[in-house]
Amino acid sequence: MTLATATRERTTTWMVALALGIVYVVWGSTYLAIRLMVEDMPPFASAGSRYLAATAIMAALLSLKSGWRTLAITRAEFAGCALLGVLLPAGGNGLVTVAERHGAPSGIAALLVAAVPLWVVCYRFAAGDRPSRRTLSGVLLGFAGLAYLIASTGFGGHVKVTACLIIVVATLCWSFGSWFQARLALPSDPFVTTTYEMLTCGAVLLAGGLVGGERISVHSYTGSSWLAWGYLVTFGTVVAFSAYVWVLSNAPISLVATYAYVNPVVAVFLGWLIVSEPLTWPILIGGAVVVGAVAIVVGSERPASVQAKDSSQARCRSENLP
């Protein structure tokens, strides 16, 4: 190995660590940022405007890099992006925003969202796929942890059951979109796909807010809510997703997938540290069971062949965008 090769490998290793660290910390922190944002901002309007702002930034960056033509897509591709926009960021993240507005702690929200890989397995099973026994065991364990987490914190606890159920619906939307995405015609560039997803999501959420009576009053929001909104636009969406796309192309998919059970741990810690969210034994136990089950499922679902690995890494899926 030459010195130049060794230097390149060390540089790549550090860049992978940095990019994965961004995905871990930034995506894990989005749940806390959402809670801070909706303290006085309406949920649908704030989430919708967040995604429209991120759309403008992403479109501008893509145009500067490759020209406006890179945003040209077919009608079928736009339809696929629009459907994903409704299922993933709108149905998934939008409902999480609503749930946190209704009192769901950011840590609890992250732990419930962590179950998305478990629901994906259920959709696969319903479609005729037969996952391994280890995968199914992880799914059953994870749902047991979810049931315990909701029962212990919602029934007689400090969290409204309604807020928890809203997040469960969000995970159902998120996981269905994740599972169904492979069946859709989408642009080959994941950044272009995400741009149109966010555009559709923003329009749907803003429309939902107007129908629901939400009104945007720029001057009535606190500085902390605006800071949280800006953080979600720039770091939570543009920076973290760019880091995710890059690391997906430069690191093993099994390593990248670890974000699925690191993000909720980061979210729970930040919620406790910054806004003093309760960290009770039921949350620790239920959360540990859910995260452990997701780790089992993710580990057992690693590509078993080079072909599967290549197909998984070649097409970056944007369902992971928080």
mmCIF file of C-alpha atoms in Angstrom:
data_model
loop_
_atom_site.group_PDB
_atom_site.id
_atom_site.type_symbol
_atom_site.label_atom_id
_atom_site.label_comp_id
_atom_site.label_asym_id
_atom_site.label_seq_id
_atom_site.Cartn_x
_atom_site.Cartn_y
_atom_site.Cartn_z
ATOM 1 C CA MET A 1 0.000 0.000 0.000
ATOM 2 C CA THR A 2 1.402 3.374 -1.008
ATOM 3 C CA LEU A 3 1.445 6.406 1.266
ATOM 4 C CA ALA A 4 -1.103 8.161 -0.932
ATOM 5 C CA THR A 5 -3.478 5.182 -0.738
ATOM 6 C CA ALA A 6 -3.113 4.952 3.026
ATOM 7 C CA THR A 7 -3.772 8.677 3.352
ATOM 8 C CA ARG A 8 -6.908 8.424 1.208
ATOM 9 C CA GLU A 9 -8.202 5.514 3.287
ATOM 10 C CA ARG A 10 -7.612 7.401 6.538
ATOM 11 C CA THR A 11 -9.346 10.458 5.109
ATOM 12 C CA THR A 12 -12.319 8.370 3.983
ATOM 13 C CA THR A 13 -12.532 6.721 7.403
ATOM 14 C CA TRP A 14 -12.649 10.094 9.138
ATOM 15 C CA MET A 15 -15.204 11.423 6.641
ATOM 16 C CA VAL A 16 -17.406 8.361 7.142
ATOM 17 C CA ALA A 17 -17.192 8.848 10.914
ATOM 18 C CA LEU A 18 -18.071 12.533 10.543
ATOM 19 C CA ALA A 19 -20.990 11.921 8.164
ATOM 20 C CA LEU A 20 -22.385 9.103 10.309
ATOM 21 C CA GLY A 21 -21.975 11.265 13.402
ATOM 22 C CA ILE A 22 -24.020 14.001 11.717
ATOM 23 C CA VAL A 23 -26.758 11.495 10.891
ATOM 24 C CA TYR A 24 -26.706 10.158 14.457
ATOM 25 C CA VAL A 25 -26.788 13.493 16.260
ATOM 26 C CA VAL A 26 -28.729 15.738 13.888
ATOM 27 C CA TRP A 27 -31.508 13.287 13.036
ATOM 28 C CA GLY A 28 -31.682 12.280 16.697
ATOM 29 C CA SER A 29 -32.033 15.942 17.682
ATOM 30 C CA THR A 30 -34.873 16.694 15.266
ATOM 31 C CA TYR A 31 -37.446 15.342 17.718
ATOM 32 C CA LEU A 32 -36.380 17.893 20.326
ATOM 33 C CA ALA A 33 -36.290 20.638 17.674
ATOM 34 C CA ILE A 34 -39.853 19.766 16.659
ATOM 35 C CA ARG A 35 -41.000 20.032 20.265
ATOM 36 C CA LEU A 36 -39.386 23.463 20.611
ATOM 37 C CA MET A 37 -40.839 24.590 17.285
ATOM 38 C CA VAL A 38 -44.450 23.715 18.134
ATOM 39 C CA GLU A 39 -44.404 25.340 21.553
ATOM 40 C CA ASP A 40 -46.093 28.310 19.878
ATOM 41 C CA MET A 41 -46.095 27.507 16.147
ATOM 42 C CA PRO A 42 -49.087 25.581 14.710
ATOM 43 C CA PRO A 43 -48.006 22.036 13.762
ATOM 44 C CA PHE A 44 -49.181 21.713 10.156
ATOM 45 C CA ALA A 45 -48.194 25.221 9.108
ATOM 46 C CA SER A 46 -44.768 25.059 10.753
ATOM 47 C CA ALA A 47 -43.985 21.615 9.334
ATOM 48 C CA GLY A 48 -45.309 22.539 5.897
ATOM 49 C CA SER A 49 -43.340 25.783 5.698
ATOM 50 C CA ARG A 50 -40.262 23.945 6.944
ATOM 51 C CA TYR A 51 -40.398 21.492 4.059
ATOM 52 C CA LEU A 52 -41.153 24.162 1.461
ATOM 53 C CA ALA A 53 -38.144 26.169 2.643
ATOM 54 C CA ALA A 54 -35.970 23.048 2.487
ATOM 55 C CA THR A 55 -37.335 22.374 -1.009
ATOM 56 C CA ALA A 56 -36.194 25.807 -2.185
ATOM 57 C CA ILE A 57 -32.711 25.290 -0.727
ATOM 58 C CA MET A 58 -32.347 21.794 -2.177
ATOM 59 C CA ALA A 59 -33.577 22.880 -5.617
ATOM 60 C CA ALA A 60 -31.182 25.837 -5.629
ATOM 61 C CA LEU A 61 -28.211 23.669 -4.667
ATOM 62 C CA LEU A 62 -29.039 21.064 -7.309
ATOM 63 C CA SER A 63 -29.412 23.772 -9.955
ATOM 64 C CA LEU A 64 -26.112 25.392 -9.039
ATOM 65 C CA LYS A 65 -24.363 22.036 -9.187
ATOM 66 C CA SER A 66 -25.888 20.490 -12.302
ATOM 67 C CA GLY A 67 -28.202 23.058 -13.866
ATOM 68 C CA TRP A 68 -31.988 23.359 -13.805
ATOM 69 C CA ARG A 69 -32.347 20.409 -16.180
ATOM 70 C CA THR A 70 -31.457 18.043 -13.358
ATOM 71 C CA LEU A 71 -34.878 18.804 -11.843
ATOM 72 C CA ALA A 72 -36.712 17.657 -14.980
ATOM 73 C CA ILE A 73 -38.721 14.487 -14.303
ATOM 74 C CA THR A 74 -41.530 12.551 -15.984
ATOM 75 C CA ARG A 75 -45.178 12.577 -14.911
ATOM 76 C CA ALA A 76 -44.843 9.045 -13.567
ATOM 77 C CA GLU A 77 -41.808 10.043 -11.518
ATOM 78 C CA PHE A 78 -43.605 13.088 -10.149
ATOM 79 C CA ALA A 79 -46.588 10.919 -9.205
ATOM 80 C CA GLY A 80 -44.262 8.536 -7.360
ATOM 81 C CA CYS A 81 -42.558 11.409 -5.543
ATOM 82 C CA ALA A 82 -45.916 12.957 -4.656
ATOM 83 C CA LEU A 83 -47.230 9.706 -3.188
ATOM 84 C CA LEU A 84 -44.092 9.306 -1.119
ATOM 85 C CA GLY A 85 -44.353 12.932 -0.026
ATOM 86 C CA VAL A 86 -47.823 12.251 1.344
ATOM 87 C CA LEU A 87 -46.860 8.983 3.054
ATOM 88 C CA LEU A 88 -43.385 9.787 4.386
ATOM 89 C CA PRO A 89 -42.698 13.397 5.398
ATOM 90 C CA ALA A 90 -46.380 14.463 5.515
ATOM 91 C CA GLY A 91 -48.036 11.371 6.987
ATOM 92 C CA GLY A 92 -44.958 10.398 8.978
ATOM 93 C CA ASN A 93 -43.179 13.519 10.156
ATOM 94 C CA GLY A 94 -46.255 15.728 9.932
ATOM 95 C CA LEU A 95 -48.197 13.541 12.363
ATOM 96 C CA VAL A 96 -45.193 13.340 14.690
ATOM 97 C CA THR A 97 -45.245 17.146 14.766
ATOM 98 C CA VAL A 98 -48.945 17.080 15.650
ATOM 99 C CA ALA A 99 -48.341 14.517 18.385
ATOM 100 C CA GLU A 100 -45.590 16.582 19.968
ATOM 101 C CA ARG A 101 -47.866 19.621 19.835
ATOM 102 C CA HIS A 102 -50.383 17.544 21.824
ATOM 103 C CA GLY A 103 -47.886 16.707 24.534
ATOM 104 C CA ALA A 104 -45.845 13.736 23.353
ATOM 105 C CA PRO A 105 -42.282 14.083 24.752
ATOM 106 C CA SER A 106 -39.612 14.129 22.060
ATOM 107 C CA GLY A 107 -37.888 11.059 23.517
ATOM 108 C CA ILE A 108 -41.094 9.008 23.562
ATOM 109 C CA ALA A 109 -41.822 10.121 19.988
ATOM 110 C CA ALA A 110 -38.401 8.946 18.831
ATOM 111 C CA LEU A 111 -38.763 5.573 20.557
ATOM 112 C CA LEU A 112 -42.154 4.977 18.924
ATOM 113 C CA VAL A 113 -40.848 6.046 15.494
ATOM 114 C CA ALA A 114 -37.948 3.624 15.950
ATOM 115 C CA ALA A 115 -40.469 0.849 15.328
ATOM 116 C CA VAL A 116 -40.686 1.707 11.604
ATOM 117 C CA PRO A 117 -38.416 -1.242 10.586
ATOM 118 C CA LEU A 118 -40.726 -3.557 12.551
ATOM 119 C CA TRP A 119 -43.804 -2.379 10.644
ATOM 120 C CA VAL A 120 -41.956 -2.734 7.338
ATOM 121 C CA VAL A 121 -41.442 -6.423 8.138
ATOM 122 C CA CYS A 122 -45.185 -6.729 8.794
ATOM 123 C CA TYR A 123 -46.004 -5.250 5.384
ATOM 124 C CA ARG A 124 -43.535 -7.634 3.777
ATOM 125 C CA PHE A 125 -45.111 -10.571 5.580
ATOM 126 C CA ALA A 126 -48.613 -9.518 4.470
ATOM 127 C CA ALA A 127 -47.333 -9.353 0.875
ATOM 128 C CA GLY A 128 -46.150 -12.958 1.000
ATOM 129 C CA ASP A 129 -42.531 -12.533 2.036
ATOM 130 C CA ARG A 130 -41.345 -14.817 4.814
ATOM 131 C CA PRO A 131 -38.624 -13.208 6.943
ATOM 132 C CA SER A 132 -36.319 -15.321 9.070
ATOM 133 C CA ARG A 133 -37.283 -16.531 12.537
ATOM 134 C CA ARG A 134 -34.764 -14.141 14.039
ATOM 135 C CA THR A 135 -36.416 -11.232 12.253
ATOM 136 C CA LEU A 136 -39.885 -12.280 13.375
ATOM 137 C CA SER A 137 -38.651 -12.737 16.938
ATOM 138 C CA GLY A 138 -37.251 -9.210 16.856
ATOM 139 C CA VAL A 139 -40.579 -7.869 15.564
ATOM 140 C CA LEU A 140 -42.566 -9.586 18.318
ATOM 141 C CA LEU A 141 -40.122 -8.360 20.945
ATOM 142 C CA GLY A 142 -40.310 -4.835 19.566
ATOM 143 C CA PHE A 143 -44.103 -4.730 19.619
ATOM 144 C CA ALA A 144 -44.093 -6.021 23.174
ATOM 145 C CA GLY A 145 -41.759 -3.155 24.072
ATOM 146 C CA LEU A 146 -44.030 -0.661 22.281
ATOM 147 C CA ALA A 147 -47.110 -1.941 24.111
ATOM 148 C CA TYR A 148 -45.300 -1.671 27.444
ATOM 149 C CA LEU A 149 -43.997 1.807 26.605
ATOM 150 C CA ILE A 150 -47.439 3.149 25.663
ATOM 151 C CA ALA A 151 -49.223 1.447 28.565
ATOM 152 C CA SER A 152 -46.718 2.533 31.192
ATOM 153 C CA THR A 153 -46.467 6.161 30.068
ATOM 154 C CA GLY A 154 -49.976 6.726 28.718
ATOM 155 C CA PHE A 155 -52.406 4.888 30.962
ATOM 156 C CA GLY A 156 -52.113 6.776 34.219
ATOM 157 C CA GLY A 157 -48.700 8.129 33.210
ATOM 158 C CA HIS A 158 -47.484 11.548 32.101
ATOM 159 C CA VAL A 159 -48.120 11.093 28.357
ATOM 160 C CA LYS A 160 -51.502 11.294 26.625
ATOM 161 C CA VAL A 161 -52.435 8.002 24.971
ATOM 162 C CA THR A 162 -53.916 9.973 22.072
ATOM 163 C CA ALA A 163 -50.532 11.532 21.325
ATOM 164 C CA CYS A 164 -48.897 8.095 21.345
ATOM 165 C CA LEU A 165 -51.531 6.694 18.991
ATOM 166 C CA ILE A 166 -51.004 9.595 16.580
ATOM 167 C CA ILE A 167 -47.322 8.645 16.427
ATOM 168 C CA VAL A 168 -48.251 4.999 15.830
ATOM 169 C CA VAL A 169 -50.346 6.111 12.835
ATOM 170 C CA ALA A 170 -47.359 8.166 11.670
ATOM 171 C CA THR A 171 -45.121 5.077 11.805
ATOM 172 C CA LEU A 172 -47.696 3.105 9.815
ATOM 173 C CA CYS A 173 -47.615 5.767 7.075
ATOM 174 C CA TRP A 174 -43.833 5.984 7.199
ATOM 175 C CA SER A 175 -43.281 2.235 7.054
ATOM 176 C CA PHE A 176 -45.850 1.687 4.287
ATOM 177 C CA GLY A 177 -44.148 4.325 2.167
ATOM 178 C CA SER A 178 -40.769 2.732 2.889
ATOM 179 C CA TRP A 179 -42.038 -0.683 1.833
ATOM 180 C CA PHE A 180 -43.990 0.552 -1.211
ATOM 181 C CA GLN A 181 -41.253 2.824 -2.573
ATOM 182 C CA ALA A 182 -39.514 0.088 -4.562
ATOM 183 C CA ARG A 183 -42.702 -0.316 -6.616
ATOM 184 C CA LEU A 184 -42.787 3.305 -7.777
ATOM 185 C CA ALA A 185 -41.181 5.075 -10.714
ATOM 186 C CA LEU A 186 -38.776 7.586 -9.166
ATOM 187 C CA PRO A 187 -35.919 9.815 -10.366
ATOM 188 C CA SER A 188 -32.516 8.125 -10.263
ATOM 189 C CA ASP A 189 -31.048 10.993 -8.222
ATOM 190 C CA PRO A 190 -32.142 10.669 -4.553
ATOM 191 C CA PHE A 191 -31.773 14.423 -4.049
ATOM 192 C CA VAL A 192 -34.226 15.106 -6.870
ATOM 193 C CA THR A 193 -36.647 12.546 -5.423
ATOM 194 C CA THR A 194 -36.433 14.173 -2.015
ATOM 195 C CA THR A 195 -36.914 17.663 -3.462
ATOM 196 C CA TYR A 196 -40.247 16.733 -5.034
ATOM 197 C CA GLU A 197 -41.294 14.733 -1.964
ATOM 198 C CA MET A 198 -40.721 17.773 0.235
ATOM 199 C CA LEU A 199 -42.537 20.033 -2.234
ATOM 200 C CA THR A 200 -45.638 17.818 -2.140
ATOM 201 C CA CYS A 201 -45.377 17.364 1.617
ATOM 202 C CA GLY A 202 -45.131 21.093 2.255
ATOM 203 C CA ALA A 203 -48.151 21.856 0.082
ATOM 204 C CA VAL A 204 -50.256 19.111 1.704
ATOM 205 C CA LEU A 205 -49.373 20.131 5.267
ATOM 206 C CA LEU A 206 -49.980 23.831 4.632
ATOM 207 C CA ALA A 207 -53.336 23.018 3.040
ATOM 208 C CA GLY A 208 -54.196 20.811 6.018
ATOM 209 C CA GLY A 209 -53.302 23.620 8.382
ATOM 210 C CA LEU A 210 -55.518 26.124 6.558
ATOM 211 C CA VAL A 211 -58.443 23.677 6.527
ATOM 212 C CA GLY A 212 -57.900 23.036 10.231
ATOM 213 C CA GLY A 213 -58.024 26.740 11.026
ATOM 214 C CA GLU A 214 -54.310 27.329 11.566
ATOM 215 C CA ARG A 215 -53.148 30.859 10.908
ATOM 216 C CA ILE A 216 -49.558 31.989 10.441
ATOM 217 C CA SER A 217 -48.575 35.029 12.485
ATOM 218 C CA VAL A 218 -44.871 35.639 11.992
ATOM 219 C CA HIS A 219 -44.469 38.180 14.771
ATOM 220 C CA SER A 220 -46.191 36.110 17.467
ATOM 221 C CA TYR A 221 -43.595 33.316 17.622
ATOM 222 C CA THR A 222 -40.701 33.222 20.059
ATOM 223 C CA GLY A 223 -37.057 33.264 19.071
ATOM 224 C CA SER A 224 -36.570 29.679 20.279
ATOM 225 C CA SER A 225 -39.332 28.441 17.966
ATOM 226 C CA TRP A 226 -37.798 30.255 15.006
ATOM 227 C CA LEU A 227 -34.363 28.852 15.836
ATOM 228 C CA ALA A 228 -35.830 25.333 16.005
ATOM 229 C CA TRP A 229 -37.623 25.900 12.679
ATOM 230 C CA GLY A 230 -34.411 27.111 11.039
ATOM 231 C CA TYR A 231 -32.447 24.191 12.489
ATOM 232 C CA LEU A 232 -34.953 21.706 11.064
ATOM 233 C CA VAL A 233 -34.806 23.345 7.634
ATOM 234 C CA THR A 234 -31.028 23.540 7.327
ATOM 235 C CA PHE A 235 -29.462 20.880 9.526
ATOM 236 C CA GLY A 236 -32.363 18.464 10.032
ATOM 237 C CA THR A 237 -33.139 18.258 6.325
ATOM 238 C CA VAL A 238 -30.443 19.561 3.982
ATOM 239 C CA VAL A 239 -27.211 18.898 5.931
ATOM 240 C CA ALA A 240 -28.152 15.577 7.544
ATOM 241 C CA PHE A 241 -29.697 14.135 4.403
ATOM 242 C CA SER A 242 -26.663 15.116 2.333
ATOM 243 C CA ALA A 243 -24.449 13.388 4.899
ATOM 244 C CA TYR A 244 -26.719 10.316 4.763
ATOM 245 C CA VAL A 245 -26.547 10.084 0.976
ATOM 246 C CA TRP A 246 -22.761 10.431 1.013
ATOM 247 C CA VAL A 247 -22.143 7.869 3.759
ATOM 248 C CA LEU A 248 -24.549 5.425 2.109
ATOM 249 C CA SER A 249 -22.254 5.431 -0.926
ATOM 250 C CA ASN A 250 -19.018 5.178 1.051
ATOM 251 C CA ALA A 251 -19.748 2.787 3.934
ATOM 252 C CA PRO A 252 -21.317 -0.661 4.359
ATOM 253 C CA ILE A 253 -25.123 -0.560 4.517
ATOM 254 C CA SER A 254 -24.976 -2.529 7.783
ATOM 255 C CA LEU A 255 -23.014 0.336 9.356
ATOM 256 C CA VAL A 256 -25.265 3.052 7.969
ATOM 257 C CA ALA A 257 -28.377 1.226 9.197
ATOM 258 C CA THR A 258 -27.241 1.636 12.798
ATOM 259 C CA TYR A 259 -28.774 5.126 12.774
ATOM 260 C CA ALA A 260 -32.160 3.413 13.213
ATOM 261 C CA TYR A 261 -31.376 2.502 16.802
ATOM 262 C CA VAL A 262 -28.916 5.266 17.642
ATOM 263 C CA ASN A 263 -31.279 8.155 16.792
ATOM 264 C CA PRO A 264 -33.850 7.340 19.519
ATOM 265 C CA VAL A 265 -31.114 7.046 22.142
ATOM 266 C CA VAL A 266 -29.829 10.497 21.152
ATOM 267 C CA ALA A 267 -33.372 11.895 21.208
ATOM 268 C CA VAL A 268 -34.152 10.532 24.674
ATOM 269 C CA PHE A 269 -30.868 11.869 26.063
ATOM 270 C CA LEU A 270 -31.326 15.354 24.567
ATOM 271 C CA GLY A 271 -34.944 15.568 25.723
ATOM 272 C CA TRP A 272 -33.862 14.749 29.276
ATOM 273 C CA LEU A 273 -30.801 17.020 29.187
ATOM 274 C CA ILE A 274 -32.257 20.148 27.563
ATOM 275 C CA VAL A 275 -35.966 20.280 28.435
ATOM 276 C CA SER A 276 -35.980 17.932 31.459
ATOM 277 C CA GLU A 277 -38.273 15.310 29.968
ATOM 278 C CA PRO A 278 -38.981 12.547 32.515
ATOM 279 C CA LEU A 279 -36.644 9.579 32.289
ATOM 280 C CA THR A 280 -38.464 6.897 34.248
ATOM 281 C CA TRP A 281 -37.739 3.205 34.573
ATOM 282 C CA PRO A 282 -40.697 2.258 32.309
ATOM 283 C CA ILE A 283 -39.287 4.542 29.594
ATOM 284 C CA LEU A 284 -35.799 3.110 30.010
ATOM 285 C CA ILE A 285 -37.013 -0.499 30.010
ATOM 286 C CA GLY A 286 -39.566 -0.121 27.210
ATOM 287 C CA GLY A 287 -37.176 1.982 25.167
ATOM 288 C CA ALA A 288 -34.344 -0.499 25.604
ATOM 289 C CA VAL A 289 -36.599 -3.345 24.453
ATOM 290 C CA VAL A 290 -37.725 -1.423 21.349
ATOM 291 C CA VAL A 291 -34.212 -0.315 20.406
ATOM 292 C CA GLY A 292 -32.829 -3.798 21.037
ATOM 293 C CA ALA A 293 -35.546 -5.343 18.883
ATOM 294 C CA VAL A 294 -34.837 -2.904 16.042
ATOM 295 C CA ALA A 295 -31.153 -3.798 16.291
ATOM 296 C CA ILE A 296 -32.065 -7.489 15.978
ATOM 297 C CA VAL A 297 -34.273 -6.870 12.944
ATOM 298 C CA VAL A 298 -31.772 -4.567 11.221
ATOM 299 C CA GLY A 299 -28.963 -7.037 11.893
ATOM 300 C CA SER A 300 -30.898 -10.026 10.612
ATOM 301 C CA GLU A 301 -32.020 -8.154 7.507
ATOM 302 C CA ARG A 302 -28.514 -7.277 6.301
ATOM 303 C CA PRO A 303 -28.018 -8.153 2.618
ATOM 304 C CA ALA A 304 -26.900 -11.720 2.289
ATOM 305 C CA SER A 305 -25.290 -11.322 -1.111
ATOM 306 C CA VAL A 306 -23.151 -8.828 -2.947
ATOM 307 C CA GLN A 307 -25.986 -8.194 -5.380
ATOM 308 C CA ALA A 308 -28.405 -7.343 -2.580
ATOM 309 C CA LYS A 309 -25.823 -5.105 -0.980
ATOM 310 C CA ASP A 310 -25.153 -3.271 -4.204
ATOM 311 C CA SER A 311 -28.847 -2.714 -4.901
ATOM 312 C CA SER A 312 -29.421 -1.458 -1.381
ATOM 313 C CA GLN A 313 -26.600 1.055 -1.544
ATOM 314 C CA ALA A 314 -27.041 2.084 -5.160
ATOM 315 C CA ARG A 315 -30.525 3.439 -4.569
ATOM 316 C CA CYS A 316 -30.639 5.753 -1.591
ATOM 317 C CA ARG A 317 -34.126 5.762 -0.144
ATOM 318 C CA SER A 318 -35.434 9.013 1.327
ATOM 319 C CA GLU A 319 -37.921 7.395 3.721
ATOM 320 C CA ASN A 320 -35.417 7.977 6.476
ATOM 321 C CA LEU A 321 -35.718 11.746 6.297
ATOM 322 C CA PRO A 322 -36.909 12.974 9.709
#
